[in-house]
mmCIF file of C-alpha atoms in Angstrom:
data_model
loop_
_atom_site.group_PDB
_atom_site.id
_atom_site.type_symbol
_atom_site.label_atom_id
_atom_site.label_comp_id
_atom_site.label_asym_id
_atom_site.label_seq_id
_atom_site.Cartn_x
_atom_site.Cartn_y
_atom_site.Cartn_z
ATOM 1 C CA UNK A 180 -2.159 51.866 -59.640
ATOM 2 C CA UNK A 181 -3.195 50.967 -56.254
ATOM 3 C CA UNK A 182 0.207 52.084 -55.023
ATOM 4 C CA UNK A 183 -0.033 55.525 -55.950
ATOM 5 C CA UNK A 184 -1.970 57.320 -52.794
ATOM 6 C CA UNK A 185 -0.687 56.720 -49.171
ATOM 7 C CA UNK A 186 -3.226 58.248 -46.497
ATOM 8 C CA UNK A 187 -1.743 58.809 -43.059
ATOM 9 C CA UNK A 188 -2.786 61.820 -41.044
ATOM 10 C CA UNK A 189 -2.868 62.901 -37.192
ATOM 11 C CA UNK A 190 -0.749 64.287 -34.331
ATOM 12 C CA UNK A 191 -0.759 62.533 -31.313
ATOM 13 C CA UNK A 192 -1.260 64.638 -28.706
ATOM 14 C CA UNK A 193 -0.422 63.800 -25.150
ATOM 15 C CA UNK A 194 -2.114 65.078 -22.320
ATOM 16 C CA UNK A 195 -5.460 66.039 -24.535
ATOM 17 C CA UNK A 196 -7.582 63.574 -25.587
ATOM 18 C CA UNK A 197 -11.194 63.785 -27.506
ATOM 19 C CA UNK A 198 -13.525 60.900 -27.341
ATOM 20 C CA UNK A 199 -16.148 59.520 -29.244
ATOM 21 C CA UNK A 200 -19.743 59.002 -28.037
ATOM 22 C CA UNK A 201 -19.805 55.809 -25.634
ATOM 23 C CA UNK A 202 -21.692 54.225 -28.611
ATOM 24 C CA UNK A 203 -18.370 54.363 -30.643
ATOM 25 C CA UNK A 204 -16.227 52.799 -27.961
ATOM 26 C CA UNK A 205 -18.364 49.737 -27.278
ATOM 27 C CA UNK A 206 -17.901 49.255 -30.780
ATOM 28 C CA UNK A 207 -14.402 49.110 -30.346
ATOM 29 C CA UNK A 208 -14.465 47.439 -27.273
ATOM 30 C CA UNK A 209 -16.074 44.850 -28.993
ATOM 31 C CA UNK A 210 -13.591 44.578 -31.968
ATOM 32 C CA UNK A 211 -10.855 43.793 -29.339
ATOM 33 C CA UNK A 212 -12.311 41.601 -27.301
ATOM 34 C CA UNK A 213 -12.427 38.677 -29.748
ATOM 35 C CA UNK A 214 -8.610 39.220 -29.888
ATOM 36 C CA UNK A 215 -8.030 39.568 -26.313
ATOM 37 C CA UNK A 216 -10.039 36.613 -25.587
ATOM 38 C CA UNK A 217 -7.586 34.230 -27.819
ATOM 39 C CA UNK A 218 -4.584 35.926 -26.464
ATOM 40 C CA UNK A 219 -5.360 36.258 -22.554
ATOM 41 C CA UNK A 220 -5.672 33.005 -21.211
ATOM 42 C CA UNK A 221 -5.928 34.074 -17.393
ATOM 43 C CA UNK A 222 -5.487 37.623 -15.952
ATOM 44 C CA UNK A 223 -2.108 38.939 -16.161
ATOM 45 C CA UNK A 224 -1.106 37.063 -19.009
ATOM 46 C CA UNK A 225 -0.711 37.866 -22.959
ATOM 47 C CA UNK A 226 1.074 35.829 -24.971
ATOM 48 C CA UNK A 227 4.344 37.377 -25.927
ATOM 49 C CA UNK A 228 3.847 37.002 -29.780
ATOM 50 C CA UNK A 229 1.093 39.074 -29.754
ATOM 51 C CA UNK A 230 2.712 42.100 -27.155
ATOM 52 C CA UNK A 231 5.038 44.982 -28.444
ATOM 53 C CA UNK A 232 4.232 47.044 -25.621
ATOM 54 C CA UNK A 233 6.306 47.390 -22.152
ATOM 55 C CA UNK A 234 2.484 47.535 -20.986
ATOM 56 C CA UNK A 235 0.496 45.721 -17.895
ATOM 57 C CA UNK A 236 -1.273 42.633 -18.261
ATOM 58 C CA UNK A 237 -4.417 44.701 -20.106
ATOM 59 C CA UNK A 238 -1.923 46.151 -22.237
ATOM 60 C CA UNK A 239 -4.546 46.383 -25.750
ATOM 61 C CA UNK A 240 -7.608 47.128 -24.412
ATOM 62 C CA UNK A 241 -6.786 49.875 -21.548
ATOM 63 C CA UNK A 242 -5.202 51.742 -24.017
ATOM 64 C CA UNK A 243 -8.132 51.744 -26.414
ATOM 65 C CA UNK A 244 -9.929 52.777 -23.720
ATOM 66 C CA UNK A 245 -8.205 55.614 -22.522
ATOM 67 C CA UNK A 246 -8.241 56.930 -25.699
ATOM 68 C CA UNK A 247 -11.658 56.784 -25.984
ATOM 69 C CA UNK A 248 -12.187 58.041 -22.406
ATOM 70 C CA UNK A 249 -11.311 61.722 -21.666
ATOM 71 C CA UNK A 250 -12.861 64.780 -20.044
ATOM 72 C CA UNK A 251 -14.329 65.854 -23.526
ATOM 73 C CA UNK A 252 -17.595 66.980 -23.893
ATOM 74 C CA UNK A 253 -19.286 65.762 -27.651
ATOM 75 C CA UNK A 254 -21.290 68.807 -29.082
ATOM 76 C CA UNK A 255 -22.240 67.971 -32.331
ATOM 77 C CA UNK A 256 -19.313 68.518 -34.928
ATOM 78 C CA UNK A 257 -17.545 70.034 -31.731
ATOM 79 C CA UNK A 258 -15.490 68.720 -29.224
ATOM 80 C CA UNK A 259 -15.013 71.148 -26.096
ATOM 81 C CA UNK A 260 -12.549 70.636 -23.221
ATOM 82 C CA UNK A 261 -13.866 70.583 -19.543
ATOM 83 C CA UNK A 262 -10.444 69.581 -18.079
ATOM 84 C CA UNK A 263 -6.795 69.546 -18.929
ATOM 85 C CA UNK A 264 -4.592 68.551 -16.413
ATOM 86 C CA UNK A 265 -1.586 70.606 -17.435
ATOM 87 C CA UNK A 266 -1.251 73.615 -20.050
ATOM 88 C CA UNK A 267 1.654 73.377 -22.272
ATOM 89 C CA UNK A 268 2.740 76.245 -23.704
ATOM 90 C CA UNK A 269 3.996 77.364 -26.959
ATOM 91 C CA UNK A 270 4.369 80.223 -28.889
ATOM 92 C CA UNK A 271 3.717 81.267 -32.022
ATOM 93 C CA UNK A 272 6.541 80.356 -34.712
ATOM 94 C CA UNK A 273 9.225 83.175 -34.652
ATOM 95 C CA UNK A 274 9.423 85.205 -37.789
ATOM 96 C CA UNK A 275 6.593 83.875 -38.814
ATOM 97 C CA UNK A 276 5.105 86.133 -41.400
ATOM 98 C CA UNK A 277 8.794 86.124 -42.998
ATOM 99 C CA UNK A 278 8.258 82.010 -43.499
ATOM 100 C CA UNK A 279 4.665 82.433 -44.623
ATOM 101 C CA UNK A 280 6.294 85.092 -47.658
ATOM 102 C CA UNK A 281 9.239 83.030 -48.036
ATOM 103 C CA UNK A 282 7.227 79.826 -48.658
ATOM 104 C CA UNK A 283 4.224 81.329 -50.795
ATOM 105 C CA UNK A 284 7.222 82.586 -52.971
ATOM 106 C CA UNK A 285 8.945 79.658 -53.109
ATOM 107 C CA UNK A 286 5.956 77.190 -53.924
ATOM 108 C CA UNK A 287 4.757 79.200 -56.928
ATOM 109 C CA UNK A 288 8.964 79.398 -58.202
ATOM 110 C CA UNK A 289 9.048 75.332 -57.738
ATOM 111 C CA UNK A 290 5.912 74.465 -59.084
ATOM 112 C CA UNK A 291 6.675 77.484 -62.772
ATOM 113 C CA UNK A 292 3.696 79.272 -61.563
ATOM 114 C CA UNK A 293 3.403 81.826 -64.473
ATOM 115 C CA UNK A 294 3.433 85.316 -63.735
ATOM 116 C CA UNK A 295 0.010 86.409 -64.843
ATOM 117 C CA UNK A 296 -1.257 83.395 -62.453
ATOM 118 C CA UNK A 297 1.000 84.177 -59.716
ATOM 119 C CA UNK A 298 -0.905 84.927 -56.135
ATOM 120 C CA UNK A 299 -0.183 88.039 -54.268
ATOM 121 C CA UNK A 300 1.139 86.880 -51.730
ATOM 122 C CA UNK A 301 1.026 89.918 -49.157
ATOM 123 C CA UNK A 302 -2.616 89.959 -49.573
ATOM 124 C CA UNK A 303 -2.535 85.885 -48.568
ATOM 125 C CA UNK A 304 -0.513 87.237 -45.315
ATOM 126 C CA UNK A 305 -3.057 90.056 -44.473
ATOM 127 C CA UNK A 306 -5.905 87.161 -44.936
ATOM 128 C CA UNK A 307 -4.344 84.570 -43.039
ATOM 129 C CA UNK A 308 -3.280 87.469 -39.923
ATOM 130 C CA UNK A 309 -6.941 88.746 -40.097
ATOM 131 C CA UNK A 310 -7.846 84.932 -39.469
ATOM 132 C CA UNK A 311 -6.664 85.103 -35.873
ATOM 133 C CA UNK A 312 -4.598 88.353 -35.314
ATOM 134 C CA UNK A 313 -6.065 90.262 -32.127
ATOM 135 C CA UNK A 314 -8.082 87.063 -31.209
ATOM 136 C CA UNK A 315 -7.702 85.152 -28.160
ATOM 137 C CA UNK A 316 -5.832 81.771 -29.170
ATOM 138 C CA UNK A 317 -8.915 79.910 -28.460
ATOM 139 C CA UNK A 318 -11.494 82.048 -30.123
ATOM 140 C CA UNK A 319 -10.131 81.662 -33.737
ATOM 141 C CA UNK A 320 -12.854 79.054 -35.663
ATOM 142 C CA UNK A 321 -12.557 77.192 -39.326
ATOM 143 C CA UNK A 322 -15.273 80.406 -40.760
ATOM 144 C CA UNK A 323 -11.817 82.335 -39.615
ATOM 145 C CA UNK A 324 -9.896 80.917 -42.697
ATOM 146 C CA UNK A 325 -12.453 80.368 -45.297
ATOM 147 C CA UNK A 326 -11.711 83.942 -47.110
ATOM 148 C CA UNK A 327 -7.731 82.589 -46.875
ATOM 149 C CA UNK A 328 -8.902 79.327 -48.267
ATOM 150 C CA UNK A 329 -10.550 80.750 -50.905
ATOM 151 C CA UNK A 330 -8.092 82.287 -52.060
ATOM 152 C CA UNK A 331 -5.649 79.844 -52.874
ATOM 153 C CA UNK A 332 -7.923 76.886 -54.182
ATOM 154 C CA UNK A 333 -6.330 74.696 -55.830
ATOM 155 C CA UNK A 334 -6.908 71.803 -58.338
ATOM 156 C CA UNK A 335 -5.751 68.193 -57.240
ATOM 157 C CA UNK A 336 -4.968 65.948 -59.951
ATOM 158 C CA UNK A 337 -6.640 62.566 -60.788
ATOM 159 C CA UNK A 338 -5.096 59.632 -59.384
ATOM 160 C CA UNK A 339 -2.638 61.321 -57.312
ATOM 161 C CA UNK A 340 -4.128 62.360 -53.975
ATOM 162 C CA UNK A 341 -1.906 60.945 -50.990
ATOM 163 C CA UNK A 342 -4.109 61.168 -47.872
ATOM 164 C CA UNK A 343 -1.911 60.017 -44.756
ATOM 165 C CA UNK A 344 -2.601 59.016 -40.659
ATOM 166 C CA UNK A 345 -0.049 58.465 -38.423
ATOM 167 C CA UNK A 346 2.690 58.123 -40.577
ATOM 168 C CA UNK A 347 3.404 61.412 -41.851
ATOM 169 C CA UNK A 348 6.962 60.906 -42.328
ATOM 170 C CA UNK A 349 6.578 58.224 -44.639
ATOM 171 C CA UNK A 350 4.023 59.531 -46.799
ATOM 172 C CA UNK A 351 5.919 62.271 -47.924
ATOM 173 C CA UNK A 352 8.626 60.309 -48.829
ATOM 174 C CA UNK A 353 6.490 58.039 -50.931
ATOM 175 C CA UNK A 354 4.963 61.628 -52.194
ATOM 176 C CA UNK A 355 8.412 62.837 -53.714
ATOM 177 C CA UNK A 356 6.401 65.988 -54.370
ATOM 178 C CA UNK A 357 9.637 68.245 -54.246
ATOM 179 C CA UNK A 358 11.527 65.892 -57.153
ATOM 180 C CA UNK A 359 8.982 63.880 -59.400
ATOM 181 C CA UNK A 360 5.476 65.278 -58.142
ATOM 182 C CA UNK A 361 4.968 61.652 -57.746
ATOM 183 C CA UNK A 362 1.964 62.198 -55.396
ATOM 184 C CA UNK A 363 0.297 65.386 -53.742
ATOM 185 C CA UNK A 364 -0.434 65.308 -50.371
ATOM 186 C CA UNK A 365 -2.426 68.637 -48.545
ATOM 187 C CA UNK A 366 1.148 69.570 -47.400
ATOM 188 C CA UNK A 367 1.994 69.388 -50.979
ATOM 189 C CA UNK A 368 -0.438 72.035 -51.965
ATOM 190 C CA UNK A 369 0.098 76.162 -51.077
ATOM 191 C CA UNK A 370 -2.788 75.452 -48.347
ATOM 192 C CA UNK A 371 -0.453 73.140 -46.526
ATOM 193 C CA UNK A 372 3.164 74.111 -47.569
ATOM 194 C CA UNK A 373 2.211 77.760 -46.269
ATOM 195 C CA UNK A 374 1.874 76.559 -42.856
ATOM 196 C CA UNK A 375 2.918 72.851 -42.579
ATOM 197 C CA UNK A 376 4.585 72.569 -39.153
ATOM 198 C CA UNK A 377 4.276 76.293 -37.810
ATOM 199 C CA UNK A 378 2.471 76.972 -34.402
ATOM 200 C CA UNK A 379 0.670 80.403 -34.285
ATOM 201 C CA UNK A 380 -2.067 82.532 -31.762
ATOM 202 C CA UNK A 381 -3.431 85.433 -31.964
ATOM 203 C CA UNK A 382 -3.290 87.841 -28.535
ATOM 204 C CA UNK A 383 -5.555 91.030 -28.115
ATOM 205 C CA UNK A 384 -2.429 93.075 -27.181
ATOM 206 C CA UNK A 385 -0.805 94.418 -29.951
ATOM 207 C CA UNK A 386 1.129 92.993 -32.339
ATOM 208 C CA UNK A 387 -1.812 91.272 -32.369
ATOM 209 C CA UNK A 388 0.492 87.739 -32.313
ATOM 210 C CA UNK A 389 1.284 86.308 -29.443
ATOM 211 C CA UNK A 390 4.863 84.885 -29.715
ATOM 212 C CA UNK A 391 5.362 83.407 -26.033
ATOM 213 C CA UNK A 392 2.892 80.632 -25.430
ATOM 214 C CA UNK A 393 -0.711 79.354 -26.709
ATOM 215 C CA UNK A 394 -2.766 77.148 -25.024
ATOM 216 C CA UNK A 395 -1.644 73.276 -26.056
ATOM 217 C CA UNK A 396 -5.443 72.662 -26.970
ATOM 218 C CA UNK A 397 -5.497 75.743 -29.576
ATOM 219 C CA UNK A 398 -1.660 75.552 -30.794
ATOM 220 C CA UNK A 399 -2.672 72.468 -32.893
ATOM 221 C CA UNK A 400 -4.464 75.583 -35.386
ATOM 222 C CA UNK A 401 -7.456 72.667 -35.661
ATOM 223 C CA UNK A 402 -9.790 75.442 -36.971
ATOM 224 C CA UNK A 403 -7.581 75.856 -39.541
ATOM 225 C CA UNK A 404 -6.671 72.330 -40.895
ATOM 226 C CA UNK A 405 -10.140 70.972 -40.362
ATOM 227 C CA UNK A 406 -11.276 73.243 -43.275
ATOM 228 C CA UNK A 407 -8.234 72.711 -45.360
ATOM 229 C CA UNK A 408 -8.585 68.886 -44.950
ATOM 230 C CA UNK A 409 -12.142 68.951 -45.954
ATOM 231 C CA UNK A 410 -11.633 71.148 -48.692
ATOM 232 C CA UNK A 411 -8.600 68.909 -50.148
ATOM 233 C CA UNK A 412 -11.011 65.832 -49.602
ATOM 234 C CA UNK A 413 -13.732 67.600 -51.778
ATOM 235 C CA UNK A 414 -11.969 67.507 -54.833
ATOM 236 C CA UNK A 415 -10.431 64.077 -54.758
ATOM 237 C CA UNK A 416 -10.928 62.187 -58.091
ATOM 238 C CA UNK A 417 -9.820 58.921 -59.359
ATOM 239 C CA UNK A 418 -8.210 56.338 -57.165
ATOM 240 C CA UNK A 419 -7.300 57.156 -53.780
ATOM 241 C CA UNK A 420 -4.946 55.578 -51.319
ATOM 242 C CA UNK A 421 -5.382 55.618 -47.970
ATOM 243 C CA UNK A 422 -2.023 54.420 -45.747
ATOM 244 C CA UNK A 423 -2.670 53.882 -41.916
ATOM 245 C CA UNK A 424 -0.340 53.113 -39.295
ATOM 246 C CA UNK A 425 -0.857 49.323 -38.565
ATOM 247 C CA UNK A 426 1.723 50.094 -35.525
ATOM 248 C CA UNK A 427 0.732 53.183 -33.645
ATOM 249 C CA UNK A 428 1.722 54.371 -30.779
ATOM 250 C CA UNK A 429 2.625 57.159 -29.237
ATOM 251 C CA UNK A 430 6.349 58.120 -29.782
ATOM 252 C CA UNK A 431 7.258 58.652 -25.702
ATOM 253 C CA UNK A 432 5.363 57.337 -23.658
ATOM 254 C CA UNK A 433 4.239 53.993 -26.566
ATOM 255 C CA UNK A 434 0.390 54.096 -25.724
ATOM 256 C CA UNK A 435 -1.447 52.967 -28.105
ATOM 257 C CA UNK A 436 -3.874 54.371 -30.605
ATOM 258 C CA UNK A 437 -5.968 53.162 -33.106
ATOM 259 C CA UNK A 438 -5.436 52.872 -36.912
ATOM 260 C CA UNK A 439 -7.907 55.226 -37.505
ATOM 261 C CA UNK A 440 -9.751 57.528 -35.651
ATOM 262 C CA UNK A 441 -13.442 58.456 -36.829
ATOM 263 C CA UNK A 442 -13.760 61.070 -34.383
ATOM 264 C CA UNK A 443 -10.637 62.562 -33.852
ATOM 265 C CA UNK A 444 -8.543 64.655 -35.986
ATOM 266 C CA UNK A 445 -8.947 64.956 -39.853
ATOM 267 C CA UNK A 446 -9.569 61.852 -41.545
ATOM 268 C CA UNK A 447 -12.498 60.784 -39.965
ATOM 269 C CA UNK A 448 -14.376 63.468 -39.088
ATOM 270 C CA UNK A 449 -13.578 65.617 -42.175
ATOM 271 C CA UNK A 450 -12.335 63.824 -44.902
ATOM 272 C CA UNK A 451 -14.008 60.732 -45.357
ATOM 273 C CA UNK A 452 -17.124 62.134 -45.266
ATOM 274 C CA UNK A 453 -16.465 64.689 -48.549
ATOM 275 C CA UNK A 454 -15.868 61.654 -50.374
ATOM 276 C CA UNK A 455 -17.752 61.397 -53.381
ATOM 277 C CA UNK A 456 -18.911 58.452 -55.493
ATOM 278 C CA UNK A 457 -18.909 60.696 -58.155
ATOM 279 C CA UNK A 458 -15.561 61.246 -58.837
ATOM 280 C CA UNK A 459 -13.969 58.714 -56.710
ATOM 281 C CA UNK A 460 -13.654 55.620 -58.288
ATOM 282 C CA UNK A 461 -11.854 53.212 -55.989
ATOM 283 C CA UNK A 462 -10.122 53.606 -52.445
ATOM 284 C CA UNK A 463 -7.194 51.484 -52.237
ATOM 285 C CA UNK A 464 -6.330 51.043 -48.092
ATOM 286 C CA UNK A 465 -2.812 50.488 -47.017
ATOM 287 C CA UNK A 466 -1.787 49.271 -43.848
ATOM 288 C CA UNK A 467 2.140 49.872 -42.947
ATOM 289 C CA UNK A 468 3.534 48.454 -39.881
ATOM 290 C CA UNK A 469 7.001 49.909 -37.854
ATOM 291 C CA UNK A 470 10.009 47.136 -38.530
ATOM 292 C CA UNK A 471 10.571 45.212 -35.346
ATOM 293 C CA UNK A 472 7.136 45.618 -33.802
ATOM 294 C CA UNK A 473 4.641 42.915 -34.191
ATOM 295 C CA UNK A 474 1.148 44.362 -36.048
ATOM 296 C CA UNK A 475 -1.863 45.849 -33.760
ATOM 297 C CA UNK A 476 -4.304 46.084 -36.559
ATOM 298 C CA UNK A 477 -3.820 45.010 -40.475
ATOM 299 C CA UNK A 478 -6.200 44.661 -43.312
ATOM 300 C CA UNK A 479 -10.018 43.344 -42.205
ATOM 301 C CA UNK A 480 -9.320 44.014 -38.754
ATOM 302 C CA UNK A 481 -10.730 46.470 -36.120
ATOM 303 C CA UNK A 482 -10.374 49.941 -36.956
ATOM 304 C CA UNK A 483 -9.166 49.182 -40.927
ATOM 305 C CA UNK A 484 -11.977 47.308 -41.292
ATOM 306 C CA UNK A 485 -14.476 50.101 -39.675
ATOM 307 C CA UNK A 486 -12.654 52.507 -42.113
ATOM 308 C CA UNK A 487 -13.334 49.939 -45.036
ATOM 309 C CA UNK A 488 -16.793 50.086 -44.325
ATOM 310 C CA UNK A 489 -17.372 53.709 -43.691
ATOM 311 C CA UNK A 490 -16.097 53.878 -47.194
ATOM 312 C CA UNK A 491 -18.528 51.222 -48.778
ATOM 313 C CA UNK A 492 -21.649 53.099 -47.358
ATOM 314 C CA UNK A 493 -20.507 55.502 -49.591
ATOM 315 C CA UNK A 494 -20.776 53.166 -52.277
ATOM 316 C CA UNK A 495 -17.030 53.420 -53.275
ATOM 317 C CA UNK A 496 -15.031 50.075 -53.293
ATOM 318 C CA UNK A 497 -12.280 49.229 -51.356
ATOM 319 C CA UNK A 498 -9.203 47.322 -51.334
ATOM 320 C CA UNK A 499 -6.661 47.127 -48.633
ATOM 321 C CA UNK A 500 -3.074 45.438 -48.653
ATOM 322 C CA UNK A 501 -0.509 44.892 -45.784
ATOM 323 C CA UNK A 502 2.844 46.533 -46.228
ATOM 324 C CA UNK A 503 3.251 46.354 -49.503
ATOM 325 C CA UNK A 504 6.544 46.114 -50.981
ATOM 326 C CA UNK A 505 6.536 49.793 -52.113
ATOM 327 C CA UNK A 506 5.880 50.425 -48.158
ATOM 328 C CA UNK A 507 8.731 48.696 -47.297
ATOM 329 C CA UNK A 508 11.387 49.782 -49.149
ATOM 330 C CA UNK A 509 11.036 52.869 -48.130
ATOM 331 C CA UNK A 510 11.433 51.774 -44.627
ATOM 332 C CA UNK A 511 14.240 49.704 -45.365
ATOM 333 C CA UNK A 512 15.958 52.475 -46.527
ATOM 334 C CA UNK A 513 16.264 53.819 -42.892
ATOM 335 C CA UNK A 514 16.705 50.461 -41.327
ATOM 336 C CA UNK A 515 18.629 48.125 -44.096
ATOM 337 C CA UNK A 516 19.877 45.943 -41.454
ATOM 338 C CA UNK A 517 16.322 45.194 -39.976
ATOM 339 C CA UNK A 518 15.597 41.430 -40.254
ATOM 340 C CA UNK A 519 12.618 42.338 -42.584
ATOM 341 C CA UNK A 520 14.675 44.364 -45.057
ATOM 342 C CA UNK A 521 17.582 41.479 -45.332
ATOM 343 C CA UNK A 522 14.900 39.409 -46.072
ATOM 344 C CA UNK A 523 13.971 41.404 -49.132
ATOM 345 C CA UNK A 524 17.339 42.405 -49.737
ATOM 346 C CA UNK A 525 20.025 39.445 -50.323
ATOM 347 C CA UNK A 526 22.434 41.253 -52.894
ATOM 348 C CA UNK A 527 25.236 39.235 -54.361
ATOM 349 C CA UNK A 528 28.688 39.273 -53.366
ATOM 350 C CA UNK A 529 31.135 40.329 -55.682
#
């Protein structure tokens, strides 16, 4: 059972960071610098066992605390953005509205949606342009979408919620949603699968869409997958897995980030805090590390742990495993010649 929900959300963006309040990072501070004080015996030095980083001698703890130092401003639930050194620009999906139709046609054909139950979807188009057509990119908020939202509720079955962070790759594949239905993840549901990996912006010039660039800091469409996150977390039942990345870094330039991220993106700010002891009856944590690198954080450590217990205030219990061997098969299946997978994988010759 416990192998059944793997949470791993986030994008990592690069030049844009949000921080928590300074209370937050000398929390953190302080759950690294028991480890950095057993690995750094003078300045300049970390032992190698513990380093997967092409980083400077402060390599663990200056990135922690760059991420949690930024030019962002905490108001409340919102984050706004004083400074950002360099706009990067992209434009709203081409042919977008055709992928919107295609997909909300699609997902109701795969999943024998029967006619009489069948959504419309033009009128899901006209509610998701009204969200932010004619807007600037920047003024769209999460009250934008809650009439599109409404509209295409959904029920999520017990047991099978697959919450993800950091490792969305993987947590699809463990989902099989398209084959078996094995798991659901959000992008598994007509909320997500509408829009999963599409950039859009509105523009006050008609068509109303602007299709050459929007701002880096409103491309992400975080009004928009805030609510959707939170309203996929509100009707979570049953046992729910929760995968983190045990390994993360950034995928260019390998800073590092933590596990998981109580102020930033989805599953801390919105998602954990839904959960209800109501219906939930256990969260099972699952830590999955990248083949070849050593582990930043694992089970009882740092940022799992701070998860862990933001959980258990909740009064839901909590179990957490390292790379279990569901976890790594899948990532043997990518790598079968990684030292890790021939260690699990010694098949006979014939």
């Amino acid at each position: 059972m416990f192998f059944q929900i793997l949470l791993l959300q986030g994008i990592l963006l690069k030049d844009v960071v949000m921080v928590a309040p300074p209370s937050l990072f000398d929390t953190f501070k302080s759950y690294f610098s028991a480890d950095l004080n057993k690995q750094i015996s003078t300045k300049g030095n970390i032992d190698p066992d513990f380093q997967n980083s092409d980083s400077d001698s402060d390599w663990l703890i200056n990135n922690y605390a760059n991420f949690f130092k930024s030019d962002v401003n905490q108001k409340g639930n919102q984050a706004s953005i004083n400074k950002i050194s360099e706009i990067q620009k992209y434009g709203t999906t081409r042919h977008i509205k055709e992928i919107f139709l295609g997909r909300c046609y699609e997902y109701q054909y795969k999943n024998g949606v029967l006619e009489e139950n069948e959504w419309n979807c033009e009128n899901l188009w006209n509610l998701f342009f009204k969200a932010f057509g004619f807007k600037k990119p920047c003024d769209v908020t999460s009250a934008d979408y809650k009439e599109l939202l409404d509209n295409i509720d959904e029920r999520i079955p017990r047991d099978k919620a697959l919450l993800w962070s950091g490792t969305r790759e993987l947590a699809h594949k463990y989902s099989d949603f398209l084959y078996t239905k094995r798991f659901t993840t959000l992008e598994d549901t007509l909320a997500g699968y509408l829009l999963n990996g599409l950039t859009w912006c509105g523009s006050d010039q008609p068509p109303g869409i602007n299709f050459n660039q929007c701002p880096w800091e409103c491309s992400i469409q975080a009004p928009y997958w805030s609510l959707a996150n939170q309203r996929f977390a509100q009707k979570l039942s049953g046992v729910i897995h929760i995968v983190l990345n045990g390994t993360r870094q950034h995928y260019t330039d390998k800073k590092l980030y933590p596990a998981y991220m109580k102020h930033r993106y989805y599953l801390g700010p919105y998602m954990i805090p839904e959960f209800n002891k109501r219906n939930i009856t256990m969260v099972v944590i699952i830590v999955a590390h990248t083949l070849h690198l050593k582990p930043i954080e694992s089970c009882g450590q740092k940022t799992v742990q701070m998860l862990a217990d933001d959980i258990k205030a909740k009064d839901i219990p909590v179990v957490c495993y390292d790379d279990p061997s569901v976890v790594k098969h899948i990532l043997c299946v990518d790598d079968p010649m990684s030292l890790e997978c021939m260690q699990i994988s010694r098949g006979a010759r014939l």
